[in-house]
């Protein structure tokens, strides 16, 4: 009657095949109170964190059916699904706070490029497209998950109960993503001469977008107690990255940082050239069939 | 570039506390640590709290179910390098 | 020879044959071929649907589709493992696939042209796969049967998500309903072909039935699929593109029109719309990943030597 196999296959079957469909349940029991801050600012902040996850998930999912081995295909899809789950919760929260009749899909599919607030790091083509390879992909995963985990660990204490709950759930996921990236950095750096070249080149490429991750945005500064100031996550980020790189026998990249444009970058809707193509692909069906239901 | 096939691992999962680890399947991984992570991704879909064992298939010593070993001529040792894939308990419901 | 008799008795008694049991060479070879083909189908089958992940029209659909295509990677993995219990090697099987020496289900050589195809693949293609696969949960070779139990559990959700997408689209705009019908028109006949050539022309069926690798003939399964699909189509509000499709009270089954076997054999022999593209995609992923697999192996070796 009670055997181990049941536990694997029968319990929560719905989740078993497509975890990621039960999003409404993900935050069951969490209060929906909106803290007494400027609503536009809180909406914008939810979009920042949500867009990071959405756009990065879109990139990671490009590996599906293209990974170096089937086991890795499954692993990268898991990470993409985790991030897509975070994106949905955060965009839904943005819609709720905004209270303008939009939902997660309206926000994901019907905003224009300038209204997306993700950091530029997540929109780059780091492979499997021509902009990178598995080494670049792992380099970005290390940088992104280390940064986001450090931010989310602080966001757990947010005065917004939804943000706090999303962070609490996300911390576990991101810790796994970071571990996955770190394991691969060790193997690529310590594998063959070629793989070492690839991970070094990958780190060089993505490192150029790290400063932007820690620049405090006026909205983050304004939402004291609700938002996390990313500058506060810098020390932990540096420490984790140094630990991983030193275990891998690598040096921290010294790449020139990509500048903002008149002081504006991803958080302000100023993106790289890659972003337009990414959104064109993401949005075109939804936009070309107004009134359709999915 | 030489072909390099990752070794085969057998995966055992404790589905719930109080139960034995049960063989659930196999996978390929370059080493033990990655095998454990791949097993989590593939066989538990991140079901927190379960315990996973992985072991290289070649490290398993197996008896033959019908004790006929001495009589048959193995057609190359590769054929038997993956000796387990243990039976699932009888009461697993079919569809 | 009592090994052979024992094998035959095991199979006849509907017991499972396990990896270390003696088995006839032909049984082993047939199984390796069938399981490999099945595994390849799962992996190649990721592509037609994977084609739409980046464009999925809602975030919920995107999550469902990505999870589904990921499941297919998992299914391929379970099945390659079952083949490996017979002495095959995943790497070798993959190389045979890439070299065109092993086949996969021809259905994946058709293109996915609209988002409705994602729903229709779930409904018809996964539905046909389920008809084929459910009996395999009782196939005579233990590891294959057990892999199929896992696969079938997940496939039923795949079919449901497809049908649910189509129901949603049918409740939407006129344009969406037209997309669904157009997709059904394209996929219905190829789905019927998934069960393989008619029994009279199927060279492998008889021996496979005797060994209980297969448990039903191609035509039996095809009939079951047609009977299952007709009421589902009616409920959905789509027309199946076959003027000869009619209930036959005497047989207790639906009669249906003649399948275009010329097209079937063309696609099997490599002239399908996507044959070259699918194999090339798989080849590229495998070859592009070689340096990564090699790096991990080299790292493991260094670690072992250092220990």
XYZ file of C-alpha atoms in Angstrom:
696
model
C 0.000 0.000 0.000
C 2.510 2.521 1.208
C 5.614 2.202 -0.872
C 8.357 4.538 -1.910
C 7.395 4.518 -5.536
C 3.960 5.906 -4.757
C 5.606 8.846 -3.112
C 7.469 9.548 -6.312
C 4.794 9.190 -8.862
C 1.379 9.644 -7.384
C 1.683 12.375 -4.822
C 0.906 15.685 -6.453
C 0.908 14.324 -9.961
C -0.180 17.637 -11.339
C 3.053 19.158 -10.185
C 5.074 16.142 -11.130
C 4.826 16.652 -14.831
C 4.591 20.384 -15.011
C 5.386 22.038 -11.781
C 4.975 25.565 -12.755
C 1.292 25.229 -13.480
C 0.228 25.559 -9.862
C 1.233 29.171 -9.459
C -1.836 30.324 -7.655
C -1.037 27.821 -4.937
C 2.594 28.893 -4.720
C 1.778 31.733 -2.367
C -1.241 30.224 -0.656
C -1.841 31.768 2.729
C 0.355 34.782 2.062
C -1.228 38.144 2.887
C -1.869 40.453 -0.065
C -1.667 43.724 1.856
C 0.053 46.485 -0.046
C 2.511 48.468 2.062
C 2.032 52.207 2.413
C 4.501 53.298 -0.235
C 4.152 54.952 -3.618
C 2.221 52.484 -5.789
C 3.963 53.398 -9.023
C 7.316 52.833 -7.389
C 6.300 49.476 -5.937
C 4.879 48.407 -9.290
C 8.118 49.400 -10.974
C 10.147 47.485 -8.413
C 8.100 44.312 -8.916
C 8.653 44.716 -12.643
C 12.416 45.039 -12.173
C 12.675 41.752 -10.334
C 10.037 40.089 -12.491
C 11.541 41.196 -15.803
C 14.980 39.937 -14.746
C 13.482 36.490 -14.242
C 11.248 36.557 -17.318
C 13.909 37.656 -19.761
C 16.540 35.338 -18.338
C 14.118 32.422 -18.412
C 13.463 33.180 -22.080
C 17.197 32.960 -22.768
C 17.767 29.789 -20.763
C 14.861 28.014 -22.432
C 16.706 28.412 -25.737
C 18.901 25.529 -24.576
C 15.972 23.154 -24.581
C 16.914 20.276 -26.953
C 20.360 21.833 -27.474
C 22.252 21.080 -24.246
C 25.544 19.173 -24.203
C 23.902 16.106 -22.640
C 20.322 15.073 -21.877
C 20.812 15.355 -18.125
C 21.964 18.943 -18.576
C 19.014 19.671 -20.845
C 16.725 18.694 -17.977
C 18.743 20.730 -15.463
C 18.715 23.935 -17.529
C 14.993 23.574 -18.187
C 14.419 23.249 -14.441
C 16.247 26.500 -13.842
C 14.329 28.232 -16.626
C 11.067 26.969 -15.125
C 11.999 28.191 -11.651
C 12.718 31.652 -13.030
C 9.583 31.702 -15.107
C 7.681 30.846 -11.931
C 9.319 33.752 -10.106
C 8.551 36.043 -13.035
C 4.881 35.133 -12.997
C 4.516 35.771 -9.279
C 6.299 39.097 -9.546
C 4.469 40.331 -12.640
C 1.183 39.314 -11.047
C 2.127 41.307 -7.984
C 3.055 44.273 -10.172
C -0.361 44.050 -11.826
C -2.092 43.815 -8.486
C -0.288 46.836 -7.056
C -0.756 48.825 -10.252
C -4.483 48.034 -10.201
C -5.031 49.127 -13.799
C -6.731 46.022 -15.121
C -3.583 44.416 -16.473
C -2.438 40.890 -15.629
C 0.861 39.007 -15.898
C 0.325 38.390 -19.606
C -0.554 41.980 -20.427
C 2.652 43.005 -18.694
C 4.799 40.363 -20.361
C 3.344 40.597 -23.848
C 2.041 44.083 -24.351
C 4.734 46.336 -22.934
C 7.318 47.822 -25.272
C 11.045 47.513 -24.856
C 11.447 50.821 -23.033
C 9.007 49.660 -20.374
C 11.019 46.554 -19.517
C 13.126 47.110 -16.425
C 15.447 44.098 -16.441
C 19.198 44.462 -16.085
C 21.019 44.139 -19.392
C 22.937 41.036 -18.279
C 19.898 38.797 -18.695
C 19.015 39.810 -22.242
C 22.390 39.037 -23.837
C 22.734 36.083 -26.157
C 25.120 33.857 -24.213
C 24.480 30.726 -26.281
C 23.246 28.448 -27.694
C 22.956 31.306 -30.183
C 26.024 32.787 -31.877
C 26.619 35.170 -28.955
C 28.070 32.514 -26.705
C 28.304 28.862 -25.779
C 27.906 26.614 -22.761
C 30.835 28.357 -21.083
C 29.229 31.798 -21.446
C 25.932 30.345 -20.302
C 27.480 28.954 -17.128
C 29.371 32.191 -16.504
C 26.154 34.195 -16.649
C 24.337 31.668 -14.471
C 27.030 32.002 -11.831
C 26.967 35.801 -11.855
C 23.200 36.106 -12.039
C 22.276 33.506 -9.441
C 24.939 34.692 -6.998
C 23.663 38.257 -7.313
C 19.971 37.421 -7.175
C 20.404 35.050 -4.257
C 22.213 37.733 -2.271
C 19.396 40.182 -3.066
C 16.611 37.695 -2.311
C 18.138 36.714 1.019
C 17.619 40.331 2.020
C 14.230 40.610 0.353
C 12.887 37.904 2.666
C 12.535 40.686 5.243
C 10.570 43.003 2.930
C 7.592 44.883 4.305
C 5.667 43.678 1.259
C 4.355 40.242 2.269
C 4.221 39.026 -1.322
C 7.772 40.090 -2.126
C 8.924 38.477 1.107
C 7.164 35.232 0.211
C 8.472 35.213 -3.364
C 11.952 35.749 -1.970
C 11.619 32.974 0.590
C 10.586 30.552 -2.136
C 13.172 31.882 -4.564
C 16.098 31.594 -2.156
C 15.918 27.802 -2.238
C 15.721 27.757 -6.016
C 18.522 30.252 -6.518
C 20.816 28.427 -4.120
C 20.446 25.421 -6.360
C 21.063 27.429 -9.520
C 24.191 28.927 -8.026
C 25.433 25.537 -6.984
C 24.801 24.148 -10.454
C 26.777 27.000 -12.007
C 29.621 26.657 -9.512
C 29.908 22.914 -10.157
C 30.234 23.573 -13.864
C 32.739 26.392 -13.419
C 34.959 23.933 -11.540
C 34.612 21.301 -14.246
C 35.133 23.621 -17.180
C 38.066 25.379 -15.547
C 39.642 22.115 -14.453
C 38.662 20.004 -17.450
C 40.519 20.486 -20.702
C 42.571 23.344 -22.008
C 39.767 24.236 -24.370
C 37.053 24.182 -21.720
C 39.168 26.436 -19.541
C 39.457 28.917 -22.413
C 35.702 28.832 -22.868
C 34.810 29.541 -19.254
C 37.409 32.326 -19.063
C 36.000 33.890 -22.232
C 32.481 33.477 -20.877
C 33.306 35.191 -17.613
C 35.020 38.012 -19.492
C 31.936 38.599 -21.588
C 29.363 38.665 -18.811
C 31.549 40.457 -16.304
C 31.160 43.667 -18.304
C 27.565 43.851 -17.078
C 28.187 43.320 -13.343
C 28.496 46.927 -12.183
C 24.965 47.576 -13.342
C 23.722 44.861 -10.981
C 24.830 46.799 -7.929
C 23.912 50.349 -8.917
C 21.218 51.556 -6.541
C 18.233 52.762 -8.551
C 16.266 55.756 -7.212
C 13.218 53.511 -6.858
C 15.150 51.027 -4.756
C 16.391 53.857 -2.587
C 12.910 55.277 -2.224
C 11.276 51.987 -1.175
C 13.147 51.684 2.077
C 12.109 48.557 3.996
C 10.310 47.153 0.964
C 13.040 46.966 -1.678
C 16.597 45.740 -1.282
C 19.453 48.082 -2.076
C 21.584 45.897 -4.363
C 24.722 47.729 -3.237
C 24.241 45.984 0.100
C 24.577 42.617 -1.636
C 27.931 43.459 -3.201
C 30.177 42.157 -0.428
C 28.490 38.788 -0.340
C 28.556 38.562 -4.125
C 32.278 39.307 -4.204
C 32.995 36.769 -1.524
C 31.050 33.955 -3.224
C 32.493 34.693 -6.647
C 36.024 34.820 -5.242
C 35.499 31.498 -3.483
C 34.280 29.805 -6.646
C 36.942 31.350 -8.857
C 39.743 30.517 -6.478
C 38.532 26.901 -6.179
C 38.569 26.812 -9.968
C 41.999 28.417 -10.162
C 40.641 31.390 -12.068
C 41.143 35.080 -11.644
C 38.426 37.615 -11.432
C 37.860 39.124 -14.904
C 39.072 42.645 -15.436
C 36.728 43.425 -18.296
C 35.816 47.052 -18.866
C 32.339 47.698 -17.560
C 29.681 48.580 -20.107
C 28.563 52.108 -19.412
C 25.060 53.369 -18.911
C 23.522 55.684 -21.515
C 23.294 59.186 -20.078
C 23.042 57.567 -16.686
C 20.341 55.152 -17.777
C 20.535 51.382 -18.158
C 18.293 48.308 -18.026
C 16.377 49.362 -14.925
C 15.347 52.535 -16.783
C 14.351 50.711 -19.952
C 17.579 51.337 -21.853
C 18.656 47.989 -23.235
C 21.121 46.371 -25.619
C 20.392 45.670 -29.264
C 19.604 42.062 -28.375
C 16.484 43.053 -26.443
C 14.313 44.023 -29.400
C 14.748 40.649 -31.058
C 14.096 38.823 -27.820
C 10.838 40.672 -27.287
C 9.797 40.291 -30.915
C 9.960 36.546 -30.486
C 8.402 36.507 -27.039
C 5.487 38.737 -27.929
C 4.608 38.284 -31.561
C 1.820 35.685 -31.363
C 0.166 37.318 -28.423
C 0.267 40.675 -30.210
C -0.743 39.445 -33.627
C -3.971 37.903 -32.331
C -5.761 40.565 -30.296
C -8.695 39.234 -28.308
C -7.474 35.636 -28.445
C -7.645 33.516 -25.307
C -4.904 31.108 -24.341
C 38.135 15.341 -30.099
C 37.813 11.937 -28.489
C 34.466 10.454 -27.628
C 33.888 10.516 -23.918
C 30.827 8.824 -22.622
C 29.963 9.607 -19.024
C 29.613 6.569 -16.755
C 26.232 5.113 -15.929
C 24.814 5.609 -12.447
C 21.955 3.834 -10.697
C 19.606 6.036 -8.693
C 17.830 5.088 -5.469
C 15.292 7.360 -3.841
C 13.645 7.409 -0.444
C 10.249 8.781 -1.328
C 9.100 9.376 2.231
C 10.540 9.068 5.699
C 10.298 5.554 7.103
C 10.702 3.843 3.755
C 13.606 2.139 2.062
C 15.495 3.657 -0.788
C 14.101 2.157 -3.962
C 15.774 1.882 -7.328
C 14.091 4.348 -9.678
C 16.304 4.331 -12.735
C 19.618 5.342 -14.191
C 21.428 8.288 -15.659
C 24.815 9.339 -16.949
C 27.042 11.777 -15.120
C 30.721 12.667 -15.181
C 31.163 12.105 -11.437
C 29.348 11.378 -8.175
C 28.469 14.977 -7.346
C 26.928 15.708 -10.705
C 25.158 12.343 -10.611
C 23.438 13.363 -7.394
C 22.359 16.672 -8.859
C 21.179 15.139 -12.100
C 19.224 12.556 -10.117
C 17.452 15.295 -8.239
C 16.579 17.100 -11.448
C 15.412 14.022 -13.251
C 13.873 11.675 -10.733
C 12.513 13.864 -7.979
C 11.806 17.079 -9.864
C 13.069 18.862 -6.810
C 10.709 17.265 -4.379
C 12.310 18.625 -1.226
C 13.071 16.347 1.652
C 13.655 13.103 -0.175
C 16.927 11.285 0.102
C 18.813 10.137 -2.967
C 21.583 7.590 -3.393
C 23.604 7.295 -6.559
C 26.123 4.596 -7.294
C 28.155 3.812 -10.365
C 26.511 0.880 -12.106
C 29.858 -0.838 -12.476
C 30.254 -0.862 -8.686
C 27.230 -3.082 -8.210
C 27.730 -6.797 -7.808
C 24.645 -8.714 -8.769
C 23.422 -12.273 -8.589
C 21.490 -13.693 -11.478
C 17.822 -14.113 -10.683
C 17.647 -17.665 -11.916
C 21.102 -18.922 -10.942
C 21.787 -19.924 -14.523
C 24.946 -17.870 -14.839
C 27.398 -20.724 -15.249
C 25.530 -22.127 -18.205
C 25.196 -19.277 -20.571
C 27.901 -17.838 -22.663
C 28.033 -14.095 -22.174
C 28.108 -12.277 -25.465
C 30.685 -9.759 -24.292
C 30.838 -8.312 -20.809
C 29.228 -5.058 -21.887
C 25.930 -6.817 -22.016
C 25.911 -7.254 -18.300
C 27.539 -4.061 -17.195
C 24.191 -2.687 -16.179
C 22.898 -5.429 -13.988
C 20.220 -3.861 -11.880
C 17.152 -1.828 -12.742
C 15.429 -3.511 -9.838
C 11.777 -4.391 -9.937
C 9.250 -1.847 -8.823
C 6.977 -3.248 -6.071
C 4.022 -5.170 -7.447
C 1.415 -2.772 -6.119
C 2.427 0.138 -8.305
C -0.774 0.966 -10.080
C -0.794 0.769 -13.838
C -2.668 3.352 -15.748
C 17.965 -26.575 -24.622
C 16.539 -25.693 -21.242
C 17.627 -22.044 -21.197
C 15.509 -21.381 -24.212
C 12.606 -23.363 -22.755
C 12.846 -21.449 -19.532
C 12.794 -18.160 -21.451
C 9.738 -19.249 -23.403
C 7.986 -20.342 -20.229
C 8.749 -17.039 -18.535
C 7.289 -15.127 -21.448
C 4.297 -17.437 -21.850
C 3.476 -17.151 -18.147
C 3.487 -13.363 -18.589
C 6.428 -13.003 -16.248
C 9.085 -10.410 -16.919
C 12.420 -11.157 -18.493
C 15.175 -9.378 -16.562
C 18.580 -8.153 -17.797
C 20.687 -11.058 -16.556
C 18.344 -13.775 -17.805
C 19.299 -15.744 -20.845
C 17.437 -14.499 -23.900
C 17.535 -15.335 -27.612
C 19.768 -13.055 -29.665
C 16.841 -12.077 -31.843
C 14.815 -11.015 -28.792
C 17.684 -8.875 -27.567
C 18.256 -7.322 -30.980
C 14.565 -6.612 -31.513
C 14.308 -4.965 -28.116
C 17.391 -2.812 -28.593
C 16.059 -1.668 -31.944
C 12.589 -0.925 -30.622
C 13.662 0.770 -27.385
C 16.304 2.850 -29.148
C 13.806 3.944 -31.759
C 11.426 4.845 -28.976
C 14.101 6.809 -27.091
C 15.157 8.628 -30.262
C 11.505 9.547 -30.870
C 11.282 11.206 -27.475
C 14.458 13.208 -28.070
C 13.694 14.203 -31.659
C 10.123 14.832 -30.523
C 11.370 17.697 -28.363
C 12.032 19.761 -31.487
C 8.629 20.321 -33.116
C 7.116 21.544 -29.865
C 10.321 23.150 -28.625
C 9.993 25.321 -31.723
C 7.218 27.244 -29.940
C 8.586 27.687 -26.405
C 10.027 31.127 -27.092
C 6.769 32.269 -28.681
C 4.183 30.698 -26.377
C 1.355 33.253 -26.217
C 0.872 33.303 -22.436
C 3.224 32.724 -19.520
C 1.143 29.806 -18.311
C 1.353 28.160 -21.740
C 5.077 28.803 -21.813
C 5.569 27.064 -18.460
C 3.437 24.106 -19.511
C 5.184 23.722 -22.846
C 8.691 24.000 -21.429
C 7.861 21.472 -18.718
C 6.383 19.148 -21.293
C 9.339 19.282 -23.642
C 11.593 18.774 -20.631
C 9.583 15.672 -19.746
C 10.360 14.322 -23.186
C 14.077 14.622 -22.496
C 13.418 12.658 -19.317
C 11.473 9.995 -21.202
C 14.274 9.623 -23.710
C 16.647 9.243 -20.825
C 14.602 6.504 -19.117
C 14.361 4.636 -22.391
C 18.048 4.878 -23.279
C 18.720 3.468 -19.809
C 16.411 0.534 -20.538
C 18.307 -0.097 -23.787
C 21.549 0.038 -21.847
C 20.457 -2.910 -19.718
C 20.704 -4.894 -22.951
C 24.281 -3.880 -23.597
C 23.628 -0.888 -25.815
C 25.357 2.426 -25.110
C 23.594 5.795 -25.281
C 26.466 7.445 -27.087
C 26.523 4.716 -29.708
C 22.775 4.863 -30.144
C 22.933 8.645 -30.553
C 25.623 8.258 -33.176
C 23.495 5.757 -35.054
C 20.590 8.188 -34.959
C 22.742 11.001 -36.278
C 24.155 8.785 -38.992
C 20.624 7.862 -40.049
C 21.126 4.211 -39.162
C 18.365 4.130 -36.569
C 14.917 5.579 -36.979
C 12.491 7.541 -34.877
C 8.769 8.065 -35.199
C 8.010 9.683 -38.555
C 5.423 11.981 -37.021
C 8.221 14.278 -35.888
C 9.221 14.881 -39.481
C 6.161 17.080 -39.894
C 6.506 20.795 -39.169
C 4.694 22.738 -36.436
C 3.277 25.772 -38.196
C 0.964 27.439 -35.688
C 0.462 27.429 -31.928
C -2.582 25.234 -32.437
C -0.133 22.508 -33.440
C 1.090 22.413 -29.844
C -2.439 21.510 -28.767
C -3.053 19.066 -31.580
C 0.237 17.288 -30.947
C -0.783 16.899 -27.321
C -4.214 15.625 -28.219
C -3.614 13.445 -31.291
C 0.092 12.640 -31.355
C 0.420 12.052 -27.623
C -2.948 10.301 -27.709
C -1.699 7.927 -30.378
C 1.515 7.457 -28.436
C -0.490 6.549 -25.348
C -2.457 3.912 -27.291
C 0.864 2.464 -28.394
C 2.541 2.781 -25.041
C 0.029 1.721 -22.426
C 0.228 -1.945 -23.530
C 4.018 -1.642 -23.330
C 3.747 -1.210 -19.565
C 3.150 -4.981 -19.654
C 5.763 -5.803 -22.265
C 7.830 -8.905 -21.500
C 11.137 -7.142 -20.862
C 11.163 -5.791 -17.302
C 13.273 -2.622 -17.630
C 11.332 -1.539 -20.713
C 8.002 -2.156 -18.995
C 9.086 -0.179 -15.948
C 10.383 2.722 -18.024
C 7.047 2.756 -19.840
C 5.101 2.967 -16.584
C 6.907 6.193 -15.756
C 6.511 7.508 -19.280
C 2.799 6.736 -19.477
C 2.034 8.463 -16.202
C 3.474 11.665 -17.569
C 2.079 11.286 -21.083
C -1.501 11.332 -19.898
C -0.909 14.855 -18.608
C 0.633 15.773 -21.908
C -2.472 14.719 -23.713
C -4.676 16.582 -21.291
C -2.748 19.838 -21.638
C -3.055 19.595 -25.415
C -6.765 19.002 -25.314
C -7.244 21.771 -22.798
C -5.343 24.224 -25.020
C -7.582 23.295 -27.937
C -10.745 23.685 -25.842
C -9.547 27.120 -24.800
C -8.745 28.111 -28.373
C -12.149 26.855 -29.550
C -13.762 29.133 -26.985
C -11.788 32.100 -28.334
C -11.927 34.046 -31.569
C -13.037 32.884 -34.999
C -9.405 33.009 -36.071
C -8.411 30.690 -33.240
C -11.108 28.158 -34.115
C -9.922 28.183 -37.706
C -6.350 27.566 -36.553
C -7.452 24.530 -34.566
C -9.383 23.035 -37.468
C -6.539 23.683 -39.888
C -4.108 22.008 -37.524
C -6.361 18.974 -37.049
C -6.596 18.705 -40.840
C -2.834 18.511 -41.110
C -2.157 16.130 -38.187
C -5.001 13.621 -38.357
C -3.628 11.372 -41.089
C -0.010 11.444 -39.923
C -1.315 10.492 -36.462
C -3.006 7.409 -37.909
C 0.271 6.521 -39.603
C 1.991 6.493 -36.215
C 0.749 2.965 -35.648
C 2.885 1.696 -38.494
C 2.054 -0.193 -41.670
C -1.026 -2.406 -41.885
C -0.678 -5.793 -40.189
C -0.503 -7.575 -43.528
C 2.680 -5.659 -44.390
C 4.273 -5.442 -40.977
C 7.287 -7.702 -41.004
C 8.104 -7.593 -37.301
C 4.701 -7.901 -35.713
C 4.286 -11.664 -35.534
C 7.538 -12.524 -33.780
C 7.214 -9.505 -31.468
C 3.730 -10.635 -30.453
C 5.016 -14.122 -29.744
C 7.751 -12.690 -27.522
C 5.199 -10.384 -25.928
C 7.338 -7.364 -26.760
C 4.297 -6.135 -28.620
C 0.894 -6.941 -27.238
C -1.451 -5.681 -29.953
C -1.140 -5.383 -33.707
C -0.759 -2.060 -35.514
C -4.292 -2.205 -36.903
C -5.845 -3.036 -33.524
C -4.177 -0.055 -31.919
C -5.058 2.235 -34.816
C -8.698 1.234 -34.523
C -8.654 1.886 -30.799
C -7.208 5.358 -31.443
C -9.847 6.225 -34.034
C -12.658 5.056 -31.738
C -11.214 7.112 -28.903
C -10.672 10.265 -30.978
C -14.074 10.566 -32.673
C -16.074 11.550 -29.579
C -13.231 13.821 -28.422
C -13.315 15.629 -31.774
C -17.083 16.015 -31.503
C -16.815 17.475 -28.028
C -14.151 19.860 -29.225
C -16.229 20.920 -32.202
C -13.744 20.037 -34.929
C -14.208 17.861 -38.002
C -11.819 15.004 -38.623
C -10.736 15.251 -42.272
C -12.065 11.881 -43.447
C -15.356 11.641 -45.365
C -15.363 7.874 -44.880
C -15.251 8.055 -41.121
C -18.491 6.467 -39.922
C -19.718 4.303 -37.048
C -20.145 0.656 -38.012
C -22.656 -0.842 -35.593
C -21.990 -4.347 -36.819
C -18.278 -4.173 -36.032
C -18.783 -1.982 -33.004
C -16.040 0.274 -34.374
C -15.625 3.262 -36.649
C -14.792 2.595 -40.269
C -12.306 5.025 -41.731
C -10.749 5.948 -45.062
C -7.644 4.636 -46.727
C -4.342 5.923 -45.389
C -1.913 7.332 -47.945
C 0.810 4.739 -47.503
C 2.867 6.298 -50.269
C 3.307 9.375 -48.107
C 4.042 7.198 -45.093
C 6.882 5.377 -46.850
C 8.252 8.614 -48.316
C 8.554 10.116 -44.851
C 9.993 6.914 -43.379
C 12.589 6.864 -46.132
C 13.709 10.414 -45.376
C 11.691 12.601 -47.722
C 9.444 14.097 -45.036
C 9.231 17.866 -44.642
C 11.642 17.940 -41.686
C 13.733 14.739 -41.733
C 17.027 16.422 -42.518
C 16.371 19.371 -40.220
C 15.546 17.195 -37.176
C 18.606 15.012 -37.495
C 20.824 18.021 -38.149
C 19.524 19.766 -35.028
C 20.315 16.702 -32.930
C 23.714 16.286 -34.553
C 24.627 19.895 -33.861
C 23.602 19.719 -30.195
C 25.555 16.506 -29.735
C 28.680 17.750 -31.471
C 28.581 21.235 -29.944
C 28.353 19.576 -26.534
C 31.283 17.226 -27.066
C 33.829 19.582 -25.509
C 31.655 19.999 -22.421
C 31.212 16.255 -21.928
C 34.907 15.785 -22.491
C 35.805 18.512 -19.988
C 33.693 16.927 -17.265
C 35.262 13.540 -17.931
C 38.754 15.023 -17.811
C 37.958 16.777 -14.543
C 36.626 13.563 -12.984
C 39.758 11.728 -14.067
C 42.024 14.358 -12.543
C 40.064 14.240 -9.311
C 40.333 10.484 -9.184
C 44.059 10.579 -9.764
C 44.513 13.218 -7.094
C 42.545 11.182 -4.543
